[in-house]
């Protein structure tokens, strides 16, 4: 995989948030386009956009994209809606990350969950994995994931 593109409402705010909260720093690669061919490729009429890239982990780029035209609609998707995806970031200590997120006032959906068999869960190979869902400033779902030791 080369990169994951995430449309955001305020590029500068999102770049700061992803760096400050998740430690994903921009790598200096940016792009802007107001071009009919680019609009045709992304199937957005009269597209005008700006984007900033950041390295997430060892080899996947995160592309944060702000469309200035057309006016974007706010994110309203649920995890169960077709086409809604989430980004998952592996962490070494989910409990510590959870405390930090709460202290920063980040929207956390619920306390971390440890995947284990029982109570309607068949964890399989993921047994012992801890997960936590949170939302970025636009309400986009993100996941933190700690593998069992």
PDB file of C-alpha atoms in Angstrom:
ATOM      1  CA  UNK A   1       0.000   0.000   0.000  1.00  0.00           C
ATOM      2  CA  UNK A   2       1.301   3.451  -0.851  1.00  0.00           C
ATOM      3  CA  UNK A   3      -1.078   5.812   0.949  1.00  0.00           C
ATOM      4  CA  UNK A   4      -4.484   6.298   2.507  1.00  0.00           C
ATOM      5  CA  UNK A   5      -6.372   9.497   1.655  1.00  0.00           C
ATOM      6  CA  UNK A   6      -8.630  11.062   4.278  1.00  0.00           C
ATOM      7  CA  UNK A   7     -10.765  14.103   3.388  1.00  0.00           C
ATOM      8  CA  UNK A   8     -10.833  16.630   6.254  1.00  0.00           C
ATOM      9  CA  UNK A   9     -12.591  19.951   6.780  1.00  0.00           C
ATOM     10  CA  UNK A  10      -9.566  21.972   7.933  1.00  0.00           C
ATOM     11  CA  UNK A  11      -6.193  20.788   6.644  1.00  0.00           C
ATOM     12  CA  UNK A  12      -4.019  22.819   9.023  1.00  0.00           C
ATOM     13  CA  UNK A  13      -6.039  21.722  12.065  1.00  0.00           C
ATOM     14  CA  UNK A  14      -5.934  18.062  11.044  1.00  0.00           C
ATOM     15  CA  UNK A  15      -2.204  18.106  10.278  1.00  0.00           C
ATOM     16  CA  UNK A  16      -1.593  19.532  13.785  1.00  0.00           C
ATOM     17  CA  UNK A  17      -3.986  17.056  15.437  1.00  0.00           C
ATOM     18  CA  UNK A  18      -2.529  13.956  13.773  1.00  0.00           C
ATOM     19  CA  UNK A  19       0.975  15.104  14.722  1.00  0.00           C
ATOM     20  CA  UNK A  20       0.179  16.249  18.282  1.00  0.00           C
ATOM     21  CA  UNK A  21      -2.179  13.418  19.233  1.00  0.00           C
ATOM     22  CA  UNK A  22      -0.925  10.453  17.188  1.00  0.00           C
ATOM     23  CA  UNK A  23       2.683  11.490  16.484  1.00  0.00           C
ATOM     24  CA  UNK A  24       2.221  11.330  12.697  1.00  0.00           C
ATOM     25  CA  UNK A  25       4.338  14.225  11.449  1.00  0.00           C
ATOM     26  CA  UNK A  26       3.991  15.687   7.950  1.00  0.00           C
ATOM     27  CA  UNK A  27       6.879  14.725   5.675  1.00  0.00           C
ATOM     28  CA  UNK A  28       6.898  17.978   3.702  1.00  0.00           C
ATOM     29  CA  UNK A  29       5.117  16.566   0.638  1.00  0.00           C
ATOM     30  CA  UNK A  30       2.096  18.689  -0.268  1.00  0.00           C
ATOM     31  CA  UNK A  31      -0.053  19.119  -3.341  1.00  0.00           C
ATOM     32  CA  UNK A  32      -2.755  21.502  -4.452  1.00  0.00           C
ATOM     33  CA  UNK A  33      -4.913  21.255  -7.539  1.00  0.00           C
ATOM     34  CA  UNK A  34      -7.687  23.128  -9.267  1.00  0.00           C
ATOM     35  CA  UNK A  35      -7.731  21.168 -12.478  1.00  0.00           C
ATOM     36  CA  UNK A  36     -10.512  19.565 -14.551  1.00  0.00           C
ATOM     37  CA  UNK A  37      -8.447  16.406 -15.166  1.00  0.00           C
ATOM     38  CA  UNK A  38      -7.843  15.892 -11.440  1.00  0.00           C
ATOM     39  CA  UNK A  39     -11.529  16.533 -10.781  1.00  0.00           C
ATOM     40  CA  UNK A  40     -12.434  13.908 -13.390  1.00  0.00           C
ATOM     41  CA  UNK A  41     -10.069  11.346 -11.854  1.00  0.00           C
ATOM     42  CA  UNK A  42     -11.621  11.733  -8.384  1.00  0.00           C
ATOM     43  CA  UNK A  43     -15.143  12.229  -9.821  1.00  0.00           C
ATOM     44  CA  UNK A  44     -15.592  15.592  -8.112  1.00  0.00           C
ATOM     45  CA  UNK A  45     -16.850  18.327 -10.425  1.00  0.00           C
ATOM     46  CA  UNK A  46     -14.994  21.653 -10.184  1.00  0.00           C
ATOM     47  CA  UNK A  47     -12.594  20.176  -7.644  1.00  0.00           C
ATOM     48  CA  UNK A  48     -10.157  22.404  -5.846  1.00  0.00           C
ATOM     49  CA  UNK A  49      -8.113  20.687  -3.174  1.00  0.00           C
ATOM     50  CA  UNK A  50      -4.995  20.796  -1.030  1.00  0.00           C
ATOM     51  CA  UNK A  51      -3.269  17.867   0.644  1.00  0.00           C
ATOM     52  CA  UNK A  52      -0.451  17.084   3.026  1.00  0.00           C
ATOM     53  CA  UNK A  53       1.294  13.729   3.415  1.00  0.00           C
ATOM     54  CA  UNK A  54       2.675  12.154   6.598  1.00  0.00           C
ATOM     55  CA  UNK A  55       4.422   8.843   7.179  1.00  0.00           C
ATOM     56  CA  UNK A  56       2.322   6.606   9.438  1.00  0.00           C
ATOM     57  CA  UNK A  57       4.499   3.763  10.667  1.00  0.00           C
ATOM     58  CA  UNK A  58       7.287   2.411   8.508  1.00  0.00           C
ATOM     59  CA  UNK A  59       5.777   2.438   5.044  1.00  0.00           C
ATOM     60  CA  UNK A  60       2.240   3.844   4.713  1.00  0.00           C
ATOM     61  CA  UNK A  61       1.600   7.466   3.903  1.00  0.00           C
ATOM     62  CA  UNK A  62      -1.420   9.259   5.294  1.00  0.00           C
ATOM     63  CA  UNK A  63      -2.779  11.904   2.910  1.00  0.00           C
ATOM     64  CA  UNK A  64      -4.955  14.517   4.583  1.00  0.00           C
ATOM     65  CA  UNK A  65      -7.027  16.282   1.909  1.00  0.00           C
ATOM     66  CA  UNK A  66      -9.072  19.458   2.163  1.00  0.00           C
ATOM     67  CA  UNK A  67     -11.467  20.176  -0.691  1.00  0.00           C
ATOM     68  CA  UNK A  68     -12.087  23.913  -1.014  1.00  0.00           C
ATOM     69  CA  UNK A  69     -14.543  23.227  -3.813  1.00  0.00           C
ATOM     70  CA  UNK A  70     -17.087  21.846  -3.825  1.00  0.00           C
ATOM     71  CA  UNK A  71     -17.998  22.600  -0.223  1.00  0.00           C
ATOM     72  CA  UNK A  72     -17.567  19.312   1.681  1.00  0.00           C
ATOM     73  CA  UNK A  73     -20.332  17.840   3.805  1.00  0.00           C
ATOM     74  CA  UNK A  74     -19.555  16.884   7.410  1.00  0.00           C
ATOM     75  CA  UNK A  75     -18.695  13.260   8.150  1.00  0.00           C
ATOM     76  CA  UNK A  76     -21.757  11.401   9.431  1.00  0.00           C
ATOM     77  CA  UNK A  77     -20.883   7.774   8.760  1.00  0.00           C
ATOM     78  CA  UNK A  78     -21.154   4.996  11.294  1.00  0.00           C
ATOM     79  CA  UNK A  79     -18.756   2.063  11.448  1.00  0.00           C
ATOM     80  CA  UNK A  80     -21.594  -0.137  10.153  1.00  0.00           C
ATOM     81  CA  UNK A  81     -22.211   1.969   7.009  1.00  0.00           C
ATOM     82  CA  UNK A  82     -21.029   0.542   3.696  1.00  0.00           C
ATOM     83  CA  UNK A  83     -17.882   2.273   2.520  1.00  0.00           C
ATOM     84  CA  UNK A  84     -16.997   3.785   5.895  1.00  0.00           C
ATOM     85  CA  UNK A  85     -13.464   2.758   6.730  1.00  0.00           C
ATOM     86  CA  UNK A  86     -11.297   3.388   9.725  1.00  0.00           C
ATOM     87  CA  UNK A  87      -7.579   3.775  10.199  1.00  0.00           C
ATOM     88  CA  UNK A  88      -5.987   1.521  12.792  1.00  0.00           C
ATOM     89  CA  UNK A  89      -2.711   2.371  14.506  1.00  0.00           C
ATOM     90  CA  UNK A  90      -0.729  -0.157  16.520  1.00  0.00           C
ATOM     91  CA  UNK A  91       0.490   1.022  19.920  1.00  0.00           C
ATOM     92  CA  UNK A  92       2.721  -0.606  22.533  1.00  0.00           C
ATOM     93  CA  UNK A  93       0.670   0.447  25.577  1.00  0.00           C
ATOM     94  CA  UNK A  94      -3.023   1.036  24.927  1.00  0.00           C
ATOM     95  CA  UNK A  95      -3.859   1.862  28.534  1.00  0.00           C
ATOM     96  CA  UNK A  96      -1.275   4.657  28.557  1.00  0.00           C
ATOM     97  CA  UNK A  97      -2.488   5.911  25.156  1.00  0.00           C
ATOM     98  CA  UNK A  98      -6.082   5.891  26.464  1.00  0.00           C
ATOM     99  CA  UNK A  99      -5.144   7.968  29.517  1.00  0.00           C
ATOM    100  CA  UNK A 100      -3.276  10.445  27.304  1.00  0.00           C
ATOM    101  CA  UNK A 101      -6.218  10.786  24.901  1.00  0.00           C
ATOM    102  CA  UNK A 102      -8.671  11.397  27.737  1.00  0.00           C
ATOM    103  CA  UNK A 103      -6.347  14.001  29.298  1.00  0.00           C
ATOM    104  CA  UNK A 104      -6.170  15.801  25.926  1.00  0.00           C
ATOM    105  CA  UNK A 105      -9.958  15.846  25.631  1.00  0.00           C
ATOM    106  CA  UNK A 106     -10.027  13.574  22.564  1.00  0.00           C
ATOM    107  CA  UNK A 107     -13.380  11.890  21.908  1.00  0.00           C
ATOM    108  CA  UNK A 108     -12.933   8.231  22.903  1.00  0.00           C
ATOM    109  CA  UNK A 109     -15.946   6.040  22.060  1.00  0.00           C
ATOM    110  CA  UNK A 110     -15.597   3.770  25.109  1.00  0.00           C
ATOM    111  CA  UNK A 111     -12.947   2.306  27.375  1.00  0.00           C
ATOM    112  CA  UNK A 112     -10.490  -0.146  25.797  1.00  0.00           C
ATOM    113  CA  UNK A 113     -11.719  -3.682  25.169  1.00  0.00           C
ATOM    114  CA  UNK A 114      -9.664  -6.870  25.347  1.00  0.00           C
ATOM    115  CA  UNK A 115     -10.766  -9.332  22.681  1.00  0.00           C
ATOM    116  CA  UNK A 116     -11.471 -12.692  24.284  1.00  0.00           C
ATOM    117  CA  UNK A 117     -13.831 -15.560  23.604  1.00  0.00           C
ATOM    118  CA  UNK A 118     -17.195 -15.352  25.329  1.00  0.00           C
ATOM    119  CA  UNK A 119     -20.092 -12.937  25.681  1.00  0.00           C
ATOM    120  CA  UNK A 120     -20.773 -13.039  21.945  1.00  0.00           C
ATOM    121  CA  UNK A 121     -17.114 -12.722  20.903  1.00  0.00           C
ATOM    122  CA  UNK A 122     -15.078 -15.313  19.024  1.00  0.00           C
ATOM    123  CA  UNK A 123     -11.637 -13.677  19.076  1.00  0.00           C
ATOM    124  CA  UNK A 124      -9.723 -16.440  17.327  1.00  0.00           C
ATOM    125  CA  UNK A 125      -6.149 -15.401  16.512  1.00  0.00           C
ATOM    126  CA  UNK A 126      -6.844 -11.922  17.920  1.00  0.00           C
ATOM    127  CA  UNK A 127      -7.476 -13.203  21.461  1.00  0.00           C
ATOM    128  CA  UNK A 128      -5.762 -10.938  23.982  1.00  0.00           C
ATOM    129  CA  UNK A 129      -5.611  -7.958  21.617  1.00  0.00           C
ATOM    130  CA  UNK A 130      -6.708  -4.626  23.118  1.00  0.00           C
ATOM    131  CA  UNK A 131      -8.690  -2.185  20.979  1.00  0.00           C
ATOM    132  CA  UNK A 132      -9.909   1.369  21.396  1.00  0.00           C
ATOM    133  CA  UNK A 133     -11.911   3.566  19.027  1.00  0.00           C
ATOM    134  CA  UNK A 134     -11.677   7.336  18.961  1.00  0.00           C
ATOM    135  CA  UNK A 135     -12.580  10.198  16.650  1.00  0.00           C
ATOM    136  CA  UNK A 136     -10.452  12.855  14.991  1.00  0.00           C
ATOM    137  CA  UNK A 137     -11.565  16.532  14.877  1.00  0.00           C
ATOM    138  CA  UNK A 138     -13.937  15.773  11.968  1.00  0.00           C
ATOM    139  CA  UNK A 139     -15.511  12.799  13.766  1.00  0.00           C
ATOM    140  CA  UNK A 140     -13.679  10.261  11.617  1.00  0.00           C
ATOM    141  CA  UNK A 141     -13.353   6.894  13.363  1.00  0.00           C
ATOM    142  CA  UNK A 142      -9.852   5.745  14.260  1.00  0.00           C
ATOM    143  CA  UNK A 143      -8.707   2.637  16.109  1.00  0.00           C
ATOM    144  CA  UNK A 144      -5.766   1.933  18.391  1.00  0.00           C
ATOM    145  CA  UNK A 145      -4.653  -1.675  18.587  1.00  0.00           C
ATOM    146  CA  UNK A 146      -2.288  -3.368  21.076  1.00  0.00           C
ATOM    147  CA  UNK A 147      -1.198  -6.902  20.266  1.00  0.00           C
ATOM    148  CA  UNK A 148      -0.903  -9.330  23.164  1.00  0.00           C
ATOM    149  CA  UNK A 149       2.598  -9.609  24.612  1.00  0.00           C
TER     150      UNK A 149
END
